[in-house]
Coordinates of C-alpha atoms in Angstrom, one line a residue:
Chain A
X1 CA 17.4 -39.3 -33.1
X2 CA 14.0 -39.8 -35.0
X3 CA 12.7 -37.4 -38.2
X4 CA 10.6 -36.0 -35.6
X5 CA 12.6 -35.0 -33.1
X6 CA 15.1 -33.5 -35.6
X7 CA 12.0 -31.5 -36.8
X8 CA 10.8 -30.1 -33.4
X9 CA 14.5 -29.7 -32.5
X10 CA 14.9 -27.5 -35.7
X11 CA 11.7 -26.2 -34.8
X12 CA 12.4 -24.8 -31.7
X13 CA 16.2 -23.7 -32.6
X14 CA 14.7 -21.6 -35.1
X15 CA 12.1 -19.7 -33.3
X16 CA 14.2 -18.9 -30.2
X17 CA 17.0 -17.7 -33.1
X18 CA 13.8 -15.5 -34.3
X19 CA 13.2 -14.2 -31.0
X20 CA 16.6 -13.4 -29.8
X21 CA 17.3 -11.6 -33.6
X22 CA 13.9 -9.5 -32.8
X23 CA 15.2 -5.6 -32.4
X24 CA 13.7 -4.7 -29.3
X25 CA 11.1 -2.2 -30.0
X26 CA 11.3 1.2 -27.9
X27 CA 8.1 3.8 -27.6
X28 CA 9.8 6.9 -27.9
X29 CA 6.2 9.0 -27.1
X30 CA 5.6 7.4 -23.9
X31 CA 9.5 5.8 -22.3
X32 CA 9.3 3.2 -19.5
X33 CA 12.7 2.0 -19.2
X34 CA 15.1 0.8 -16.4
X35 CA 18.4 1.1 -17.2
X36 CA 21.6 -0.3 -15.1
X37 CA 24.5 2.8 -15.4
X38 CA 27.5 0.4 -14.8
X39 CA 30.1 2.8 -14.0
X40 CA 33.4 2.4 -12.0
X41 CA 32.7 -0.6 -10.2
X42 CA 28.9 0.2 -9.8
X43 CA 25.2 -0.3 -10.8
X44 CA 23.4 2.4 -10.8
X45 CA 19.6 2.4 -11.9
X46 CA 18.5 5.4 -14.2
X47 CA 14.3 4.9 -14.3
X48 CA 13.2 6.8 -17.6
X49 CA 9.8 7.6 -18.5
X50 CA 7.8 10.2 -20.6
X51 CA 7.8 11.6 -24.3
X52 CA 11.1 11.2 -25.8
X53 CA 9.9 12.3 -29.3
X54 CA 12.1 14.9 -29.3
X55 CA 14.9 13.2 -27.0
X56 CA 14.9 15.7 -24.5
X57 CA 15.9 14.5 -21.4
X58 CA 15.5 16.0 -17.7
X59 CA 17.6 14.0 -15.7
X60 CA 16.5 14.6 -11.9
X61 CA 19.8 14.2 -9.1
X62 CA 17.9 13.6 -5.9
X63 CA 18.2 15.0 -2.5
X64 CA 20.1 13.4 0.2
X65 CA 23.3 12.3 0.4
X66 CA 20.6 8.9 0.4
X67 CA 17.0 9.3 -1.2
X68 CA 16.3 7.7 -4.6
X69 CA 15.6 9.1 -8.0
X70 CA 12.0 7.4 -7.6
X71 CA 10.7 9.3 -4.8
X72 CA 10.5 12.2 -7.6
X73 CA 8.1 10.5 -10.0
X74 CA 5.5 13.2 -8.0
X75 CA 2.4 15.1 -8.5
X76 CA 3.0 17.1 -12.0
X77 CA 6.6 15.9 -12.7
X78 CA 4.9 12.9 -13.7
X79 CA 1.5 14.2 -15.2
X80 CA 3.0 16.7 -16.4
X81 CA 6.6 17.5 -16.8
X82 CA 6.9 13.9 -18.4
X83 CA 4.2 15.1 -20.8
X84 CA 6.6 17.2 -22.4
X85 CA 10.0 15.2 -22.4
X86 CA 11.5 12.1 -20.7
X87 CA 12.8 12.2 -16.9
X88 CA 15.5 10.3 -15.9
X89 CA 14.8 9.1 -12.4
X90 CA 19.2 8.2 -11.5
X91 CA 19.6 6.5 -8.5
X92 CA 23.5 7.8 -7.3
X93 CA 26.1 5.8 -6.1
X94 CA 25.8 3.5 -3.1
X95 CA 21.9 5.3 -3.4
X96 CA 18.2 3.8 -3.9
X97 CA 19.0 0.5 -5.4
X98 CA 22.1 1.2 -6.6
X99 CA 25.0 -1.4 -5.6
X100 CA 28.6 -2.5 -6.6
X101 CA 31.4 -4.4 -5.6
X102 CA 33.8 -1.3 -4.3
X103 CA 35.4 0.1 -1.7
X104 CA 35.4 3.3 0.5
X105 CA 38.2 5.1 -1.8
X106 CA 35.5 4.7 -4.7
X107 CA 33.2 7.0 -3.2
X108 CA 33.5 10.7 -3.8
X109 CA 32.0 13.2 -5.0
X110 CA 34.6 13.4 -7.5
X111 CA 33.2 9.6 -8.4
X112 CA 29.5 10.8 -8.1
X113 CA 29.5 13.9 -10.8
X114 CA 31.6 11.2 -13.3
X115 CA 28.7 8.9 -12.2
X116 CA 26.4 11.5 -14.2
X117 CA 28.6 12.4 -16.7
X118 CA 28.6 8.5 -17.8
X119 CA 24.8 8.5 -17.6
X120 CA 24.7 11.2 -20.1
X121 CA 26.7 9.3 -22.4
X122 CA 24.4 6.2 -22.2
X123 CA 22.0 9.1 -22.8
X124 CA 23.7 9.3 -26.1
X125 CA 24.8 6.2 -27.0
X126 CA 20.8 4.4 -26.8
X127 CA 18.8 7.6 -28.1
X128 CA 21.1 9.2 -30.4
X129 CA 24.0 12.1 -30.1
X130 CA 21.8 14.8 -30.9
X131 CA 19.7 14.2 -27.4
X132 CA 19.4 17.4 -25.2
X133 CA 20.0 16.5 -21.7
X134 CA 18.7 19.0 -18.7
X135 CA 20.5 18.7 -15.2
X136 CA 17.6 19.6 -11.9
X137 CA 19.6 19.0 -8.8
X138 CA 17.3 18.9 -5.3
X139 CA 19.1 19.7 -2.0
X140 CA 22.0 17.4 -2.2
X141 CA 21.4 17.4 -6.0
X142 CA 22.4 20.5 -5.7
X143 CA 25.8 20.1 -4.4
X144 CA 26.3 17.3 -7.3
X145 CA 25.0 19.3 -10.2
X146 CA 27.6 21.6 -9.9
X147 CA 30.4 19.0 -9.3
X148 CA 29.6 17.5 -12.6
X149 CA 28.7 20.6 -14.6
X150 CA 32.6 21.8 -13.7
X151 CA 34.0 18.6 -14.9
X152 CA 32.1 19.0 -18.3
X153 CA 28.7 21.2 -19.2
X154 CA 29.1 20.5 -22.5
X155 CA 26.9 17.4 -22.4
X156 CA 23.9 19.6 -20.6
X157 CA 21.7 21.9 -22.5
X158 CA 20.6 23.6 -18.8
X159 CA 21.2 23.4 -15.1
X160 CA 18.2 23.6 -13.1
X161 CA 18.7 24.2 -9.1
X162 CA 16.1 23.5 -6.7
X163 CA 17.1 24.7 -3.6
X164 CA 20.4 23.1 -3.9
X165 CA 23.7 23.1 -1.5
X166 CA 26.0 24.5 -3.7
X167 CA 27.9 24.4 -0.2
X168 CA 27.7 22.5 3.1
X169 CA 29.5 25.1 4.9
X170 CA 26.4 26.5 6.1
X171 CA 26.2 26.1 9.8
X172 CA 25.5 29.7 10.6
X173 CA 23.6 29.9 7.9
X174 CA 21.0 27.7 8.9
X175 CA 21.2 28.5 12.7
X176 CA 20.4 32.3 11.5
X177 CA 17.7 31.6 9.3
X178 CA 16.1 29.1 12.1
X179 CA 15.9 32.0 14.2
X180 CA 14.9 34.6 11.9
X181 CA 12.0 32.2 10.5
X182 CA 11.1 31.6 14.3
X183 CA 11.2 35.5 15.3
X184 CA 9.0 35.9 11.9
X185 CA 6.4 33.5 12.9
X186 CA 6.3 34.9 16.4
X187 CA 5.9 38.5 15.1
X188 CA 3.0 37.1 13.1
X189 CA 1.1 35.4 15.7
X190 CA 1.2 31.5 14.6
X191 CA 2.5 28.5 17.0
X192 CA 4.1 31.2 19.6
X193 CA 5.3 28.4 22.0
X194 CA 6.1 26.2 19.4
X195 CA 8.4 28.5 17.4
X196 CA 9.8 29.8 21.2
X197 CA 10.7 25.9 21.6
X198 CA 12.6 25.9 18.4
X199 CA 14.9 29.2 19.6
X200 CA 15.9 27.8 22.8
X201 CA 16.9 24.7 20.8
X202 CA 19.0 26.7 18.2
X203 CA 20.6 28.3 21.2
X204 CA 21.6 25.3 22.9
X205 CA 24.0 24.7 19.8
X206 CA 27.3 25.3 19.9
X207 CA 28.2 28.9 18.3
X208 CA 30.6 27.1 15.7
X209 CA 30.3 24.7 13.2
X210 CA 29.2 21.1 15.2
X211 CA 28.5 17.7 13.4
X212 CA 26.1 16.8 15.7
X213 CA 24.5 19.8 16.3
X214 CA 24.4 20.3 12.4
X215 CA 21.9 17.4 12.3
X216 CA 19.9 18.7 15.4
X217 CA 19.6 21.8 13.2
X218 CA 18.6 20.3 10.1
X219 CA 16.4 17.6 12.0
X220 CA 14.2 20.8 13.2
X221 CA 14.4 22.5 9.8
X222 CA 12.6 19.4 8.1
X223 CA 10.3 19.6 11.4
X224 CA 9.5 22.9 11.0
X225 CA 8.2 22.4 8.0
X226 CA 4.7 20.8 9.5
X227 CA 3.8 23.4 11.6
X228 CA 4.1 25.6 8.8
X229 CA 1.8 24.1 6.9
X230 CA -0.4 23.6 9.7
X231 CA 0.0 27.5 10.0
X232 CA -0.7 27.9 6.3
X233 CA 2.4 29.3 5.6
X234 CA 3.3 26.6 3.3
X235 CA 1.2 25.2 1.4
X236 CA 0.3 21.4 2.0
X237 CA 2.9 19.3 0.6
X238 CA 1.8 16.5 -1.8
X239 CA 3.4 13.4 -3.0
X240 CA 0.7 10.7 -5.5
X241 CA 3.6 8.5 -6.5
X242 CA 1.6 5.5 -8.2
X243 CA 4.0 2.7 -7.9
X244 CA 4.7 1.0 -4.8
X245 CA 8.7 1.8 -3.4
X246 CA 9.8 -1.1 -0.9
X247 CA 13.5 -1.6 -0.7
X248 CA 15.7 -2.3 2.4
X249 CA 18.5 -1.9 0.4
X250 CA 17.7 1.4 -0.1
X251 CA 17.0 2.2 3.7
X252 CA 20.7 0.8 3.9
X253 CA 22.0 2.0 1.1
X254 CA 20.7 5.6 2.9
X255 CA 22.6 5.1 5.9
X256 CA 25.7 4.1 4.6
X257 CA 26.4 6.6 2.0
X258 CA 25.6 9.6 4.3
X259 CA 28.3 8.1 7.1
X260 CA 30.7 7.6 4.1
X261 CA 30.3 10.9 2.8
X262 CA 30.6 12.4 6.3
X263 CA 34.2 10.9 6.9
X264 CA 35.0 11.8 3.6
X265 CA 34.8 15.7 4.3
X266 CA 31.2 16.4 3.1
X267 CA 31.0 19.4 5.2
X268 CA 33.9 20.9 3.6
X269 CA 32.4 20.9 -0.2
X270 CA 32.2 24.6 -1.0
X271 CA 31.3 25.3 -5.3
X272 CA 30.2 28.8 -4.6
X273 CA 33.2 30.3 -5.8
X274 CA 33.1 28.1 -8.7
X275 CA 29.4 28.9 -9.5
X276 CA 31.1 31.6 -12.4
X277 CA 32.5 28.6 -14.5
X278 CA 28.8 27.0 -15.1
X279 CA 27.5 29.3 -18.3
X280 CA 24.7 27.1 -19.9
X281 CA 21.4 28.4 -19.3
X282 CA 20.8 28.4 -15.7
X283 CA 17.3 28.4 -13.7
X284 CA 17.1 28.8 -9.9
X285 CA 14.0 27.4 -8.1
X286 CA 13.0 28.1 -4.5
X287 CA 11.3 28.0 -1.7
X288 CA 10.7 31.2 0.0
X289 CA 10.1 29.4 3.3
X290 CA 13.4 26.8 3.0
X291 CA 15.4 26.6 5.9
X292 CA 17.2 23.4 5.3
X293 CA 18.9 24.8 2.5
X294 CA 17.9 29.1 3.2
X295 CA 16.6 31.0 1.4
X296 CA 19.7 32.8 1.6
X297 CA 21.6 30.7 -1.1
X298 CA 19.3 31.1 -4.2
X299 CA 20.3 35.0 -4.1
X300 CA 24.0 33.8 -3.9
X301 CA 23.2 30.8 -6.3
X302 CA 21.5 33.4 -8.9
X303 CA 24.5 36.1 -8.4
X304 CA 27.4 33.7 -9.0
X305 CA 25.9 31.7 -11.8
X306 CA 28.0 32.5 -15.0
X307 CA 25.6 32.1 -17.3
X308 CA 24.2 34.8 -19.7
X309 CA 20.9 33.4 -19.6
X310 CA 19.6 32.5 -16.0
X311 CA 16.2 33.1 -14.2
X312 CA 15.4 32.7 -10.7
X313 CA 11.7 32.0 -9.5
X314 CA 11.0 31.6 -5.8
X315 CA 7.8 29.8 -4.9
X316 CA 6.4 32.0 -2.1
X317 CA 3.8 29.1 -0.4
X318 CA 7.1 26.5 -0.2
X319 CA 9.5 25.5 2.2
X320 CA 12.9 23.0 0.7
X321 CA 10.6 21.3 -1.5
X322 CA 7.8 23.5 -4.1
X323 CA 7.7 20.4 -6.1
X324 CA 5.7 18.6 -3.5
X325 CA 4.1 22.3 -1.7
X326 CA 3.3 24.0 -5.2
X327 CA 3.4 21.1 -8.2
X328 CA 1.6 23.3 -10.8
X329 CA 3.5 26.3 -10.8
X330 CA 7.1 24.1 -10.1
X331 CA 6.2 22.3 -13.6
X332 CA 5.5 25.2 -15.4
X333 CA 8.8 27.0 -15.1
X334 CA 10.6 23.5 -15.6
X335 CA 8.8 22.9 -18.5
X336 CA 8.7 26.4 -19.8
X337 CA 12.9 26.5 -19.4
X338 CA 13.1 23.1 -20.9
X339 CA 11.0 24.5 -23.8
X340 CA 13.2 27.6 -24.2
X341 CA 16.4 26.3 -24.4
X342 CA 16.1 22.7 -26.1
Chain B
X1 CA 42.3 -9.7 10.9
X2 CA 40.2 -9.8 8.0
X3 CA 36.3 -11.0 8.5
X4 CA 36.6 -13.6 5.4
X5 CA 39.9 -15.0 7.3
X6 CA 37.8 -14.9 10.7
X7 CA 35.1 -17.2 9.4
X8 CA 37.0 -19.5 7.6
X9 CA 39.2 -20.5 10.6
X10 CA 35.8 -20.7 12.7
X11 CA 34.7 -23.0 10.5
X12 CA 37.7 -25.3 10.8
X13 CA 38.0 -24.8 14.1
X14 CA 34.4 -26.4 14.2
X15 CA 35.2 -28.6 11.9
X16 CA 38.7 -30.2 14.0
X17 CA 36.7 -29.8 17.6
X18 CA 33.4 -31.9 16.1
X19 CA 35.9 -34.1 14.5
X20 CA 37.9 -35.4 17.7
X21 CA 34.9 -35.2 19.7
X22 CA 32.7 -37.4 17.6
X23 CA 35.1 -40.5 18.0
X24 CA 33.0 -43.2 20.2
X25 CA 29.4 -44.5 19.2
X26 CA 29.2 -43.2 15.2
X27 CA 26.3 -44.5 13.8
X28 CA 26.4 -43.7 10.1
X29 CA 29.8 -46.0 9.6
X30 CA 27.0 -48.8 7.8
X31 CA 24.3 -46.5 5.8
X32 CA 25.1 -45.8 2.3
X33 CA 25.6 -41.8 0.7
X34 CA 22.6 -41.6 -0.5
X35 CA 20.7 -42.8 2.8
X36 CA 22.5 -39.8 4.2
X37 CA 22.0 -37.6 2.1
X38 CA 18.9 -35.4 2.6
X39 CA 17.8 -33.0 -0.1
X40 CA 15.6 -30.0 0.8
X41 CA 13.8 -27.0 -0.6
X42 CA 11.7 -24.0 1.0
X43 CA 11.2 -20.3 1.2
X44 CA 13.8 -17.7 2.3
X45 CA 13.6 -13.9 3.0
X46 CA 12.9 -11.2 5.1
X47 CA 8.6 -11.6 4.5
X48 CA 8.1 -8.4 3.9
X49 CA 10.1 -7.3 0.7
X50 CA 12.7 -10.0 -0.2
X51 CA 11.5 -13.4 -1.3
X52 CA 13.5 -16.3 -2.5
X53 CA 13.3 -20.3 -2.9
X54 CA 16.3 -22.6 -2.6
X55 CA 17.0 -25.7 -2.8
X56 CA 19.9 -28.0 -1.3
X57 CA 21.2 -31.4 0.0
X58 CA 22.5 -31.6 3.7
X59 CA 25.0 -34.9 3.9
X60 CA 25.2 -36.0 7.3
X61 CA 29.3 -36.7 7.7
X62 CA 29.4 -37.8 11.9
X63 CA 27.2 -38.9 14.2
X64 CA 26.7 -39.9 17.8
X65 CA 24.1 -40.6 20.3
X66 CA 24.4 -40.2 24.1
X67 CA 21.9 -42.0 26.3
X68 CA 20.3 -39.3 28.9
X69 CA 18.4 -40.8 32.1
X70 CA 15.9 -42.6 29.6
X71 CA 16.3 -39.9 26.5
X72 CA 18.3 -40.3 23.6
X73 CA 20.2 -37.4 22.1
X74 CA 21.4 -37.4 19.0
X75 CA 24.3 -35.1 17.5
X76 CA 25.1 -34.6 13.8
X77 CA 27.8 -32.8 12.5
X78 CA 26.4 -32.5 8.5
X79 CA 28.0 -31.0 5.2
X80 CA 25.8 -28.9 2.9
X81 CA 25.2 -26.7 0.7
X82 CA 22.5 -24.6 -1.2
X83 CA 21.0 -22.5 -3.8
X84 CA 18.5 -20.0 -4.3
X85 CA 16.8 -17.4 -6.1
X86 CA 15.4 -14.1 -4.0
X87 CA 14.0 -11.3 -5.8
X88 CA 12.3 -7.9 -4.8
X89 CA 8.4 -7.5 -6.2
X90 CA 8.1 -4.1 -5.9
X91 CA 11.7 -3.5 -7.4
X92 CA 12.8 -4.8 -10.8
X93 CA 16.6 -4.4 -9.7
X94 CA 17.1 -6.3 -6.5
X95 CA 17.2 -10.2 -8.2
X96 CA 19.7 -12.6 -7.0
X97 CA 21.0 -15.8 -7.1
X98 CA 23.0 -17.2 -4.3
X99 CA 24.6 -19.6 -2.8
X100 CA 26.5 -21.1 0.1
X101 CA 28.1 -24.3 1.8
X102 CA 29.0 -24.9 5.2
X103 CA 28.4 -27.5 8.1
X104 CA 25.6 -27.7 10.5
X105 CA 25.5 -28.9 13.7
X106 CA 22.9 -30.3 14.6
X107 CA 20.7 -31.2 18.0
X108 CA 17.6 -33.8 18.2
X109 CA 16.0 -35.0 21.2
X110 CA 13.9 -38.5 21.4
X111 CA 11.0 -36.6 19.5
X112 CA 12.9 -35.6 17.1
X113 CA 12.9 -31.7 17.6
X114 CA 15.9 -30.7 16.7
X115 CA 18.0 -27.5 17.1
X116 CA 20.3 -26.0 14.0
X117 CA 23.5 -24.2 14.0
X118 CA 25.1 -23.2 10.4
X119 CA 28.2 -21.8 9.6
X120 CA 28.2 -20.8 5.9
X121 CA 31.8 -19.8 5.1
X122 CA 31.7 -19.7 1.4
X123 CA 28.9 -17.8 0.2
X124 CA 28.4 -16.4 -3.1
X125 CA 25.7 -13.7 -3.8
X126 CA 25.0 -12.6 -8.0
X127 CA 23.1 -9.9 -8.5
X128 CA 20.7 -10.1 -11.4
X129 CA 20.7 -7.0 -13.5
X130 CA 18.4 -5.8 -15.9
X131 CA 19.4 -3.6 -19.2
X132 CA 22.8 -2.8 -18.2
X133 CA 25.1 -0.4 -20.5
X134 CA 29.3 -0.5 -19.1
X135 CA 30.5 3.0 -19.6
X136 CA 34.4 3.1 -19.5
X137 CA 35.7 6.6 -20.7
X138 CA 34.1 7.8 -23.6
X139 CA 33.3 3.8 -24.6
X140 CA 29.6 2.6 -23.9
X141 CA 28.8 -1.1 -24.5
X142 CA 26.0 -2.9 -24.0
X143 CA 26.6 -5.9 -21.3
X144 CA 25.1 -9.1 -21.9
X145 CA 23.4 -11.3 -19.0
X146 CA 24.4 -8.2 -16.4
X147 CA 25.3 -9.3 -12.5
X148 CA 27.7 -8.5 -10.0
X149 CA 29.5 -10.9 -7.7
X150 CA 30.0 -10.4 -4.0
X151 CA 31.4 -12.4 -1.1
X152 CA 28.8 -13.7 1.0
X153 CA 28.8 -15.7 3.7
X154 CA 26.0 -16.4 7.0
X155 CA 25.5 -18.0 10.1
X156 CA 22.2 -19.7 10.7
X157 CA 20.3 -20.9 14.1
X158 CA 16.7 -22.5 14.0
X159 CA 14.5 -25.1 15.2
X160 CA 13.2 -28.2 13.3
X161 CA 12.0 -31.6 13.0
X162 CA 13.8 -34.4 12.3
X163 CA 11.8 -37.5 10.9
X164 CA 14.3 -40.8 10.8
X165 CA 13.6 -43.9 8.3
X166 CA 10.9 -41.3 6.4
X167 CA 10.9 -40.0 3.0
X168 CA 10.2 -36.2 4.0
X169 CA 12.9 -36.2 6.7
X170 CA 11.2 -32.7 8.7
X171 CA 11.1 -29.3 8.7
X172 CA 13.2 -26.7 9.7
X173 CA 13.1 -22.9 10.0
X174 CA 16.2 -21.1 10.5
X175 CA 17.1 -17.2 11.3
X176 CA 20.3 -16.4 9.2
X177 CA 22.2 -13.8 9.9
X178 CA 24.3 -13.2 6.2
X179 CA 26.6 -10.5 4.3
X180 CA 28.0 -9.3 1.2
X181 CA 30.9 -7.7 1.1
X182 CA 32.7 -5.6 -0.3
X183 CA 29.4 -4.1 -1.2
X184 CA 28.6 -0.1 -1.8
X185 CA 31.9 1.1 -0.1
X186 CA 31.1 -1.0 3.3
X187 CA 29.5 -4.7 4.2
X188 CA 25.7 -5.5 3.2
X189 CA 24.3 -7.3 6.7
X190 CA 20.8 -8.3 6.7
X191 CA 18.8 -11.1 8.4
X192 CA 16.4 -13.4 6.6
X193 CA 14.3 -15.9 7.6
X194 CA 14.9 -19.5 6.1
X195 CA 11.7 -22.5 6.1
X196 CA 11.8 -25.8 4.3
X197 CA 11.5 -29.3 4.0
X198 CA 13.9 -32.6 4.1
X199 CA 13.5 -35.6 2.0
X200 CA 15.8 -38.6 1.9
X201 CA 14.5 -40.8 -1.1
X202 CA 16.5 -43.9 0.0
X203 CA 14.7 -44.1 2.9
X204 CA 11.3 -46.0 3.5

């Protein structure tokens, strides 16, 4: 070896020993991080943007069982909600992107609330012990927000339901509210035939709890949703995500974890008796119009809450989701109960 | 019986059936390795969201040619194996490397259009992770170069052209049919599409 290659070897060992010593540098005011959760045999992505300045952290559980923590990063929980602290975008277990080497007995809902609980801690561990983390659950959220809040709240600072399923036994439930919303709409005049259509389909269902007719039901509750709108019920519902979202694994990923979840006994979860045990500060957010998740269970939601400090706030121009129907007002109770109790 | 154990005893059942069938009329007994070995590279994916290059050598291992009216027909019974890099655009979490081995058998007519069958059963599929942190009780570590192994073997069918005595040997573009497993509590099954070219640099 010549002088000069000895030099540029030397060279080049010493810049790349430079580069790989260089602490990576982290913009706490304005967070655009992907991080992989690698718990219990899987990877899950946690997307994290916004103003961590004060390392307060709304981590957002997405609707489902399927969805992706993305299809969040909406209207004002972007422009504004990540204004004032830094959302956590999780994709869940065998959800969005996420994807590990297990097997059937490694997904639960058991697994899933531990899934979040381990986020939390990576929480911790990369921005410091003294983060505040804040817990929104949407639809299916719901049902895992309180599974991991029962396992440990400590690690939350609030629990924030937007028209969650703290239960899946809701068969009734929804067929009743289908038919009440319908008998409503009549009474006021809108889509008469329409809404007439949607009673004769909610009485061709079988009088107790179905699989199958479970999902005709809730395939006409999302349905419904339209000709509200249309009706100005509702207002229109908005979504400006800014990034482009193309993933067949996550179109997979949707399928498969729903059809897991259904042979493991998701219609049997049931947390309302256990809604007592959750006593952080607790807000309940919903749409007066929701009949995917009715209206019914914010009541219950609110009553059986533990906590000493808990709000509900129903959204009046909303169906199942007010942060895509009513953006403004959704962001400023989430921001104004993130402000209270961080 | 288990799908791993179900492809790799199609495979040698290929293997044994091409093996006592390809007795008479070899033609490759005389050419060196490396004039039968062809090396290739090209696109894979599904056009839309996945995209990946490979690269790989194809080793042609038996041979015979059977004299039609006036055509010729040639069979090949080749050994190869590849690997390749697919990634996502839109998606910073869905990068990959993988990487498989197999035979092909292999179909070309007098004008040298040929048709493909591969059987892939070893298959290995790393995901490419970016910043991942292991959690494991209350213990969070950071873990370096972050990826996840799965099972992951295909079967491929596709058209072609095969150039003999050339430098770039042909073409070929394949539909392959390929899983992970075990892979989010079930097995990952997608289809991709495969397009490349040969090249044999011993020959002239």
């Amino acid at each position: 070896m010549n002088l000069n290659t000895l030099k540029l070897t030397l060279i080049v060992l010493t810049a790349l020993s430079i580069l790989s010593c260089t602490k990576e540098e982290v913009n706490l005011n304005n967070l655009n991080e992907t991080l992989i959760i690698r718990h219990k045999k899987a990877d899950m992505p946690a997307y994290i943007h916004g103003n961590a300045s004060e390392k307060v952290f709304l981590i957002v559980l997405h609707g489902g069982p399927g969805g992706n923590g993305l299809q969040y990063r909406i209207n004002t929980i972007q422009g504004e909600i990540e204004k004032n602290n830094a959302v956590v975008y999780f994709d869940q277990r065998g959800s969005g992107t996420s994807q590990g080497s297990y097997s059937k007995n490694d997904v639960s809902i058991d697994v899933m609330a531990e899934d979040i609980l381990a986020l939390a801690k990576v929480i911790r561990s990369k921005y410091g012990e003294d983060s505040k983390l804040f817990l929104m659950g949407h639809s299916w959220g719901g049902t895992l927000g309180p599974a991991a809040l029962l396992k440990d709240q400590s690690e939350f600072s609030g629990w924030i339901d937007v028209d969650g399923a703290h239960s899946w036994k809701s068969y009734n439930k929804v067929k009743n509210a289908l038919l009440a919303k319908a008998n409503e709409q009549i009474a006021s005049g809108n889509s008469i035939d329409y809404w007439k259509g949607l009673i004769s389909t909610v009485n061709n269902t079988a009088s107790s709890f179905n699989e199958d007719d479970f999902f005709v039901l809730n395939k006409q509750s999302h349905a419904l949703e339209k000709t509200l709108s249309k009706d100005k019920v509702i207002h229109e519902s908005k979504s400006d995500y800014d990034g482009v979202y193309l993933s067949l694994l996550d179109f997979w990923n949707t399928l498969n974890v729903l059809s897991v979840l259904r042979k493991k006994g998701l219609f049997e979860f049931d947390y309302t008796d256990r809604l007592k045990e959750i006593t952080i500060p607790s807000l309940v957010l919903w749409g007066k119009h929701d009949v995917i998740v009715p209206f019914t269970y914010a009541q219950e939601a609110y009553d059986k809450l533990g906590s000493s400090e808990k709000e509900i706030f129903v959204f009046e121009k909303s169906a199942h989701s007010p942060m895509s129907t009513e953006p403004e007002l959704f962001s400023q109770k989430v921001i104004s109960f993130i402000n209270k109790h961080k | 019986m288990k799908l791993r154990d179900l492809v790799l005893r199609s495979f040698f059942v290929l293997i044994l059936f091409t093996n006592t069938n390809l007795k008479a009329q070899k033609q490759t007994g005389t050419s060196s390795f490396l004039e039968r070995t062809d090396f290739k590279i090209g696109y894979f994916g599904n056009l839309l969201v996945n995209h990946g290059a490979n690269t790989g050598v194809e080793y042609l291992w038996k041979g015979k040619t059977k004299e039609k009216r006036q055509k010729t027909i040639h069979h090949h019974l080749l050994l190869h194996g590849s690997i390749g890099y697919t990634t996502n655009f839109f998606m910073e979490t869905e990068n990959g490397l993988s990487t498989y081995f197999g035979g092909i058998l292999r179909r070309v007519n007098s004008k040298g259009r040929l048709l493909n069958l591969e059987l892939n059963p070893i298959g290995y599929y790393r995901s490419l992770l970016p910043k991942t942190y292991k959690v494991d009780g209350n213990q969070v570590s950071k873990v370096r170069m972050a990826g996840r192994g799965y099972y992951a073997p295909s079967i491929a069918f596709g058209i072609g052209k095969y150039r003999k005595g050339k430098t770039r040997t042909g073409w070929y573009l394949n539909l392959r049919y390929f899983i992970r497993t075990p892979f989010n509590g079930n097995t990952f099954k997608m289809i991709e599409l495969e397009y490349g070219h040969r090249f044999n640099f011993k020959k002239k």
